[in-house]
Amino acid sequence: MNTAELKQKPMLSYVEQTALVLLGMGEDAAAKVLRHFTRDETQRVTKAMAKLSGIKSDSANGAIQSFFDDFRQHSGIRGASKEYLSKTLRKALGNDLAKGLLNTLYGDEISNNMQRLQWVESDVLARFIAKEHPQMQAIFLAYLPAESSSAVLKCMPQDEHDELLFRIAQMQDIDHQVASDLNDLIERCIEQVSVSQSAPLSGVKQVADIINRFEGDRGSLMEMLKLHDEDVVSEIEQNMFDFMVLGRQPEETMDRLVQQVPMELWSLALKGAEIQLQLAIKSVMPQRMVKALEDDMEVRGAVPLSRVERARYEIMQMVRELDEADEIELVLYDEPRVE
């Protein structure tokens, strides 16, 4: 979200979001939650509860959805059932708000599941859904990433293309039962593909990922691997060029990157990053820049994983260019040095 959008649409603070969730719970449930707050937290939240008024449905949806996203991320529970969430949200928010929020929650769930199918061959997916009802075929195509959906459509009978696209164009949302049926279809597709096809695996990339996260002596490990095959080690080094490597760069390298990379990219790229990596990058930043970065990350809230990955990719492209121009010394691992 850019600055102009933020000015047009003020965001609720975390305290106000908490107040909104508590108000939606009802008196008994809210009282039980407040018992676990400190005195200061209770005062701040109850003050916000008293002042809340005229909250738009978009703000209410955002606050409740953020609560459930955080719950699913941090809880050991895999998540409440659709039926449980549906009943709870309807009691707390009423039918209209609950319906909108549930559609958002399960639309995200379906989209995430569909991401798993984008690596399956298009003709395989086309054959799999060939016997499904045209409406289910259209829903399936609608939730696939656009590039994959287009490739699957091409593999289907040409005289069906216009009808499927027209059905997709008319879609607004899908009810919970259809969402459940679609998820079942996705699971059956994945199960069939896993049985009929061998799973692709890049051993070199896997080794690079392992070494990037290895907390022992990477240098000695790479030297031992060179005894097996230096060409393989060269391939591994190419695949080690990952955002993770920034956590072990010398200070002068990171100083240069901090100057080169825009704040917006750091803010996106560090979302969900491991704490040690975040600390390593922030340690070379001026304190005012660290404060600005943390504020920007907090304002952004949850962001799509695709945007995070894109930001990391752009940063690493800058790193590669600087490394190739000999403007920085990129360290993939601590190599043995001699005088």
Short mmCIF file of C-alpha atoms in Angstrom, two decimals:
data_model
loop_
_atom_site.label_atom_id
_atom_site.label_comp_id
_atom_site.label_asym_id
_atom_site.label_seq_id
_atom_site.Cartn_x
_atom_site.Cartn_y
_atom_site.Cartn_z
CA MET A 1 0.00 0.00 0.00
CA ASN A 2 1.52 3.36 -1.04
CA THR A 3 1.47 6.64 0.88
CA ALA A 4 -1.43 8.05 -1.11
CA GLU A 5 -3.58 5.01 -0.31
CA LEU A 6 -2.72 5.26 3.38
CA LYS A 7 -3.87 8.88 3.43
CA GLN A 8 -7.14 7.97 1.75
CA LYS A 9 -7.83 5.01 4.02
CA PRO A 10 -6.70 5.45 7.64
CA MET A 11 -5.77 2.18 9.29
CA LEU A 12 -6.91 1.01 12.68
CA SER A 13 -4.12 0.78 15.24
CA TYR A 14 -3.36 -2.59 16.84
CA VAL A 15 -5.11 -1.42 20.02
CA GLU A 16 -8.21 -0.43 18.02
CA GLN A 17 -8.17 -3.75 16.17
CA THR A 18 -8.00 -5.58 19.49
CA ALA A 19 -10.90 -3.48 20.79
CA LEU A 20 -12.93 -4.32 17.69
CA VAL A 21 -12.33 -8.06 18.08
CA LEU A 22 -13.29 -7.92 21.77
CA LEU A 23 -16.49 -6.01 21.02
CA GLY A 24 -17.43 -8.67 18.51
CA MET A 25 -16.92 -11.47 21.04
CA GLY A 26 -19.66 -10.40 23.39
CA GLU A 27 -19.45 -9.48 27.06
CA ASP A 28 -18.69 -12.89 28.58
CA ALA A 29 -15.94 -13.88 26.14
CA ALA A 30 -14.37 -10.41 26.16
CA ALA A 31 -14.27 -10.42 29.97
CA LYS A 32 -12.40 -13.73 29.99
CA VAL A 33 -9.83 -12.37 27.54
CA LEU A 34 -9.33 -9.12 29.47
CA ARG A 35 -8.41 -11.11 32.59
CA HIS A 36 -5.15 -12.04 30.85
CA PHE A 37 -4.18 -8.43 30.05
CA THR A 38 -1.90 -6.29 32.18
CA ARG A 39 -3.36 -3.21 33.88
CA ASP A 40 -1.90 -0.92 31.23
CA GLU A 41 -3.15 -3.10 28.38
CA THR A 42 -6.62 -3.25 29.91
CA GLN A 43 -6.77 0.53 30.26
CA ARG A 44 -5.65 1.16 26.68
CA VAL A 45 -7.97 -1.42 25.15
CA THR A 46 -11.06 -0.47 27.15
CA LYS A 47 -10.46 3.19 26.31
CA ALA A 48 -10.31 2.27 22.63
CA MET A 49 -13.49 0.17 22.99
CA ALA A 50 -15.32 3.16 24.46
CA LYS A 51 -14.21 5.46 21.62
CA LEU A 52 -14.90 3.13 18.67
CA SER A 53 -17.76 4.30 16.49
CA GLY A 54 -18.68 4.37 12.84
CA ILE A 55 -16.35 1.54 11.91
CA LYS A 56 -16.76 0.58 8.26
CA SER A 57 -17.27 -3.04 7.26
CA ASP A 58 -13.89 -3.10 5.43
CA SER A 59 -12.11 -2.15 8.66
CA ALA A 60 -14.05 -4.73 10.66
CA ASN A 61 -13.29 -7.43 8.08
CA GLY A 62 -9.60 -6.51 8.08
CA ALA A 63 -9.29 -6.61 11.87
CA ILE A 64 -11.08 -9.95 12.26
CA GLN A 65 -9.19 -11.53 9.36
CA SER A 66 -5.87 -10.33 10.79
CA PHE A 67 -6.81 -11.94 14.11
CA PHE A 68 -7.50 -15.31 12.48
CA ASP A 69 -4.36 -15.09 10.33
CA ASP A 70 -2.23 -14.49 13.45
CA PHE A 71 -4.05 -17.25 15.30
CA ARG A 72 -3.40 -19.80 12.57
CA GLN A 73 0.25 -18.73 12.30
CA HIS A 74 1.12 -18.88 16.00
CA SER A 75 -1.23 -21.55 17.33
CA GLY A 76 -0.37 -25.23 17.43
CA ILE A 77 -3.95 -25.88 16.41
CA ARG A 78 -4.32 -26.45 12.67
CA GLY A 79 -7.34 -24.18 12.53
CA ALA A 80 -11.00 -24.13 13.33
CA SER A 81 -13.44 -25.95 11.07
CA LYS A 82 -15.43 -23.97 8.52
CA GLU A 83 -18.66 -24.74 10.38
CA TYR A 84 -17.22 -23.53 13.69
CA LEU A 85 -15.87 -20.30 12.19
CA SER A 86 -19.10 -19.69 10.34
CA LYS A 87 -21.24 -19.99 13.48
CA THR A 88 -18.82 -17.95 15.62
CA LEU A 89 -18.47 -15.10 13.15
CA ARG A 90 -22.21 -14.91 12.49
CA LYS A 91 -22.86 -14.58 16.21
CA ALA A 92 -20.13 -11.94 16.59
CA LEU A 93 -20.62 -9.89 13.42
CA GLY A 94 -23.99 -10.73 11.93
CA ASN A 95 -24.69 -12.53 8.65
CA ASP A 96 -23.52 -9.84 6.20
CA LEU A 97 -20.09 -9.15 7.70
CA ALA A 98 -19.51 -12.82 8.50
CA LYS A 99 -20.30 -13.88 4.94
CA GLY A 100 -17.83 -11.40 3.49
CA LEU A 101 -15.07 -12.40 5.87
CA LEU A 102 -15.61 -16.14 5.41
CA ASN A 103 -15.52 -15.75 1.65
CA THR A 104 -12.20 -13.91 1.97
CA LEU A 105 -10.73 -16.50 4.35
CA TYR A 106 -11.67 -19.51 2.23
CA GLY A 107 -10.92 -17.75 -1.03
CA ASP A 108 -7.36 -17.32 0.26
CA GLU A 109 -7.26 -20.97 1.31
CA ILE A 110 -8.33 -22.13 -2.15
CA SER A 111 -5.81 -19.82 -3.84
CA ASN A 112 -3.02 -21.21 -1.67
CA ASN A 113 -4.02 -24.78 -2.52
CA MET A 114 -4.19 -23.91 -6.20
CA GLN A 115 -0.59 -22.67 -6.08
CA ARG A 116 0.41 -26.30 -5.53
CA LEU A 117 -1.08 -27.23 -8.94
CA GLN A 118 0.76 -24.68 -11.07
CA TRP A 119 3.70 -27.09 -11.47
CA VAL A 120 1.49 -29.91 -12.82
CA GLU A 121 1.51 -30.30 -16.60
CA SER A 122 -1.38 -28.43 -18.23
CA ASP A 123 -2.62 -31.42 -20.23
CA VAL A 124 -2.71 -33.52 -17.05
CA LEU A 125 -4.92 -30.94 -15.32
CA ALA A 126 -7.15 -30.65 -18.39
CA ARG A 127 -7.70 -34.42 -18.48
CA PHE A 128 -8.36 -34.52 -14.75
CA ILE A 129 -11.21 -31.97 -14.82
CA ALA A 130 -12.64 -33.15 -18.17
CA LYS A 131 -15.47 -35.13 -16.51
CA GLU A 132 -16.39 -32.41 -14.01
CA HIS A 133 -19.46 -30.20 -14.45
CA PRO A 134 -18.67 -27.10 -16.59
CA GLN A 135 -19.33 -24.84 -13.59
CA MET A 136 -16.75 -26.71 -11.49
CA GLN A 137 -14.33 -26.61 -14.42
CA ALA A 138 -14.82 -22.83 -14.61
CA ILE A 139 -14.28 -22.40 -10.85
CA PHE A 140 -11.15 -24.56 -11.05
CA LEU A 141 -9.74 -22.39 -13.86
CA ALA A 142 -10.75 -19.18 -12.08
CA TYR A 143 -8.66 -19.99 -9.01
CA LEU A 144 -5.60 -21.27 -10.87
CA PRO A 145 -2.83 -18.70 -11.45
CA ALA A 146 -3.69 -16.95 -14.74
CA GLU A 147 -0.71 -18.35 -16.67
CA SER A 148 -1.51 -21.92 -15.64
CA SER A 149 -5.23 -21.42 -16.25
CA SER A 150 -4.61 -20.19 -19.78
CA ALA A 151 -2.39 -23.19 -20.56
CA VAL A 152 -5.00 -25.64 -19.19
CA LEU A 153 -7.78 -23.97 -21.20
CA LYS A 154 -5.71 -24.41 -24.36
CA CYS A 155 -5.61 -28.17 -23.71
CA MET A 156 -9.41 -28.40 -23.42
CA PRO A 157 -11.82 -28.75 -26.39
CA GLN A 158 -11.90 -25.49 -28.30
CA ASP A 159 -15.70 -25.43 -28.58
CA GLU A 160 -15.90 -25.25 -24.75
CA HIS A 161 -13.60 -22.25 -24.34
CA ASP A 162 -16.21 -19.51 -24.71
CA GLU A 163 -18.67 -21.12 -22.29
CA LEU A 164 -16.00 -21.63 -19.62
CA LEU A 165 -14.73 -18.06 -19.93
CA PHE A 166 -18.29 -16.70 -19.80
CA ARG A 167 -18.97 -18.69 -16.61
CA ILE A 168 -15.76 -17.31 -15.06
CA ALA A 169 -16.71 -13.75 -16.03
CA GLN A 170 -20.04 -14.09 -14.21
CA MET A 171 -18.49 -15.26 -10.92
CA GLN A 172 -18.71 -13.03 -7.86
CA ASP A 173 -18.05 -15.52 -5.07
CA ILE A 174 -18.66 -19.18 -4.24
CA ASP A 175 -20.51 -20.56 -1.25
CA HIS A 176 -18.81 -22.65 1.41
CA GLN A 177 -20.05 -25.99 0.09
CA VAL A 178 -18.69 -25.29 -3.39
CA ALA A 179 -15.41 -24.16 -1.80
CA SER A 180 -15.26 -27.45 0.08
CA ASP A 181 -15.98 -29.41 -3.12
CA LEU A 182 -13.25 -27.50 -4.93
CA ASN A 183 -10.72 -28.24 -2.19
CA ASP A 184 -11.66 -31.92 -2.40
CA LEU A 185 -11.10 -31.78 -6.17
CA ILE A 186 -7.68 -30.18 -5.66
CA GLU A 187 -6.66 -32.87 -3.14
CA ARG A 188 -7.80 -35.65 -5.47
CA CYS A 189 -5.85 -34.09 -8.32
CA ILE A 190 -2.68 -33.84 -6.24
CA GLU A 191 -3.09 -37.42 -5.02
CA GLN A 192 -3.54 -38.75 -8.57
CA VAL A 193 -0.59 -36.79 -9.91
CA SER A 194 1.67 -37.92 -7.06
CA VAL A 195 0.81 -41.55 -7.80
CA SER A 196 1.20 -41.34 -11.58
CA GLN A 197 4.24 -39.07 -11.79
CA SER A 198 7.61 -38.94 -10.11
CA ALA A 199 8.25 -35.75 -8.20
CA PRO A 200 10.98 -33.51 -9.66
CA LEU A 201 13.85 -32.78 -7.30
CA SER A 202 16.94 -30.66 -7.76
CA GLY A 203 19.56 -32.27 -5.57
CA VAL A 204 22.03 -29.42 -6.13
CA LYS A 205 19.47 -26.77 -5.12
CA GLN A 206 18.49 -28.80 -2.06
CA VAL A 207 22.14 -29.08 -0.96
CA ALA A 208 22.59 -25.31 -1.48
CA ASP A 209 19.52 -24.61 0.69
CA ILE A 210 20.82 -26.98 3.38
CA ILE A 211 24.29 -25.37 3.45
CA ASN A 212 22.79 -21.86 3.50
CA ARG A 213 21.03 -22.82 6.74
CA PHE A 214 23.84 -24.97 8.15
CA GLU A 215 25.15 -23.51 11.42
CA GLY A 216 28.42 -25.42 11.43
CA ASP A 217 31.66 -24.85 9.51
CA ARG A 218 30.42 -24.26 5.94
CA GLY A 219 33.92 -23.68 4.62
CA SER A 220 35.25 -27.07 5.73
CA LEU A 221 32.10 -28.74 4.46
CA MET A 222 32.52 -27.21 1.00
CA GLU A 223 36.21 -28.19 0.92
CA MET A 224 35.25 -31.80 1.69
CA LEU A 225 32.63 -31.73 -1.08
CA LYS A 226 35.28 -30.51 -3.55
CA LEU A 227 37.16 -33.75 -2.94
CA HIS A 228 34.20 -35.55 -4.48
CA ASP A 229 33.65 -33.30 -7.49
CA GLU A 230 34.64 -29.64 -7.97
CA ASP A 231 32.14 -29.15 -10.81
CA VAL A 232 29.27 -30.19 -8.54
CA VAL A 233 30.50 -27.77 -5.86
CA SER A 234 30.55 -24.99 -8.45
CA GLU A 235 26.88 -25.70 -9.23
CA ILE A 236 26.09 -25.70 -5.50
CA GLU A 237 27.77 -22.30 -5.10
CA GLN A 238 25.65 -20.87 -7.92
CA ASN A 239 22.49 -22.09 -6.16
CA MET A 240 23.64 -20.70 -2.81
CA PHE A 241 23.04 -17.19 -4.15
CA ASP A 242 20.02 -16.73 -1.88
CA PHE A 243 18.60 -13.95 0.34
CA MET A 244 19.84 -15.97 3.34
CA VAL A 245 23.47 -15.20 2.47
CA LEU A 246 23.04 -11.53 3.43
CA GLY A 247 23.11 -12.57 7.07
CA ARG A 248 26.79 -13.50 6.89
CA GLN A 249 28.26 -10.67 4.80
CA PRO A 250 31.12 -8.45 6.08
CA GLU A 251 30.15 -5.03 7.42
CA GLU A 252 31.55 -3.12 4.45
CA THR A 253 29.43 -5.19 2.04
CA MET A 254 26.27 -4.61 4.05
CA ASP A 255 27.03 -0.88 4.37
CA ARG A 256 27.09 -0.67 0.58
CA LEU A 257 23.82 -2.63 0.26
CA VAL A 258 22.04 -0.51 2.86
CA GLN A 259 22.91 2.56 0.78
CA GLN A 260 21.90 0.89 -2.49
CA VAL A 261 18.62 -0.86 -1.62
CA PRO A 262 15.49 1.32 -1.19
CA MET A 263 13.74 1.21 2.19
CA GLU A 264 10.55 -0.13 0.59
CA LEU A 265 12.37 -3.24 -0.67
CA TRP A 266 13.95 -3.93 2.74
CA SER A 267 10.54 -3.52 4.38
CA LEU A 268 8.96 -6.12 2.09
CA ALA A 269 11.92 -8.51 1.89
CA LEU A 270 12.34 -8.79 5.68
CA LYS A 271 8.70 -9.79 6.21
CA GLY A 272 8.77 -13.29 7.68
CA ALA A 273 12.59 -13.47 7.51
CA GLU A 274 14.45 -15.37 10.22
CA ILE A 275 15.23 -13.25 13.29
CA GLN A 276 19.01 -13.73 12.99
CA LEU A 277 18.92 -12.48 9.40
CA GLN A 278 16.83 -9.44 10.38
CA LEU A 279 19.22 -8.60 13.22
CA ALA A 280 22.27 -8.95 10.98
CA ILE A 281 20.85 -6.53 8.42
CA LYS A 282 19.55 -4.02 10.99
CA SER A 283 22.88 -4.04 12.85
CA VAL A 284 24.58 -2.11 10.03
CA MET A 285 21.79 0.44 9.67
CA PRO A 286 21.72 3.81 11.46
CA GLN A 287 19.30 3.76 14.40
CA ARG A 288 16.94 6.22 12.71
CA MET A 289 16.82 3.97 9.64
CA VAL A 290 16.06 0.91 11.78
CA LYS A 291 13.20 2.82 13.42
CA ALA A 292 11.84 3.92 10.04
CA LEU A 293 12.12 0.35 8.72
CA GLU A 294 10.29 -1.18 11.69
CA ASP A 295 7.56 1.46 11.49
CA ASP A 296 7.11 0.81 7.76
CA MET A 297 6.91 -2.97 8.30
CA GLU A 298 4.31 -2.50 11.03
CA VAL A 299 2.17 -0.18 8.89
CA ARG A 300 2.21 -2.65 5.99
CA GLY A 301 0.83 -5.45 8.14
CA ALA A 302 0.46 -8.81 6.37
CA VAL A 303 1.60 -8.81 2.72
CA PRO A 304 1.30 -11.49 0.01
CA LEU A 305 4.19 -13.95 -0.08
CA SER A 306 4.64 -13.26 -3.80
CA ARG A 307 5.49 -9.60 -3.04
CA VAL A 308 8.01 -10.65 -0.39
CA GLU A 309 9.69 -13.09 -2.77
CA ARG A 310 9.75 -10.47 -5.53
CA ALA A 311 11.41 -7.94 -3.21
CA ARG A 312 14.05 -10.49 -2.17
CA TYR A 313 14.68 -11.34 -5.82
CA GLU A 314 15.17 -7.65 -6.72
CA ILE A 315 17.61 -7.18 -3.84
CA MET A 316 19.63 -10.22 -4.85
CA GLN A 317 19.74 -8.98 -8.43
CA MET A 318 21.33 -5.77 -7.13
CA VAL A 319 23.74 -7.85 -5.06
CA ARG A 320 24.71 -9.92 -8.09
CA GLU A 321 25.34 -6.81 -10.20
CA LEU A 322 27.48 -5.21 -7.49
CA ASP A 323 29.40 -8.46 -7.00
CA GLU A 324 30.05 -8.88 -10.72
CA ALA A 325 31.22 -5.26 -10.93
CA ASP A 326 33.62 -5.95 -8.00
CA GLU A 327 31.94 -3.21 -5.96
CA ILE A 328 31.31 -5.62 -3.08
CA GLU A 329 32.84 -8.90 -1.92
CA LEU A 330 30.05 -11.43 -1.57
CA VAL A 331 30.78 -14.22 0.90
CA LEU A 332 28.86 -17.44 0.29
CA TYR A 333 30.72 -19.24 3.08
CA ASP A 334 33.88 -18.78 5.14
CA GLU A 335 36.66 -20.16 2.98
CA PRO A 336 40.08 -21.08 4.42
CA ARG A 337 42.52 -18.18 3.92
CA VAL A 338 46.32 -18.14 3.59
CA GLU A 339 48.87 -15.30 3.95
#
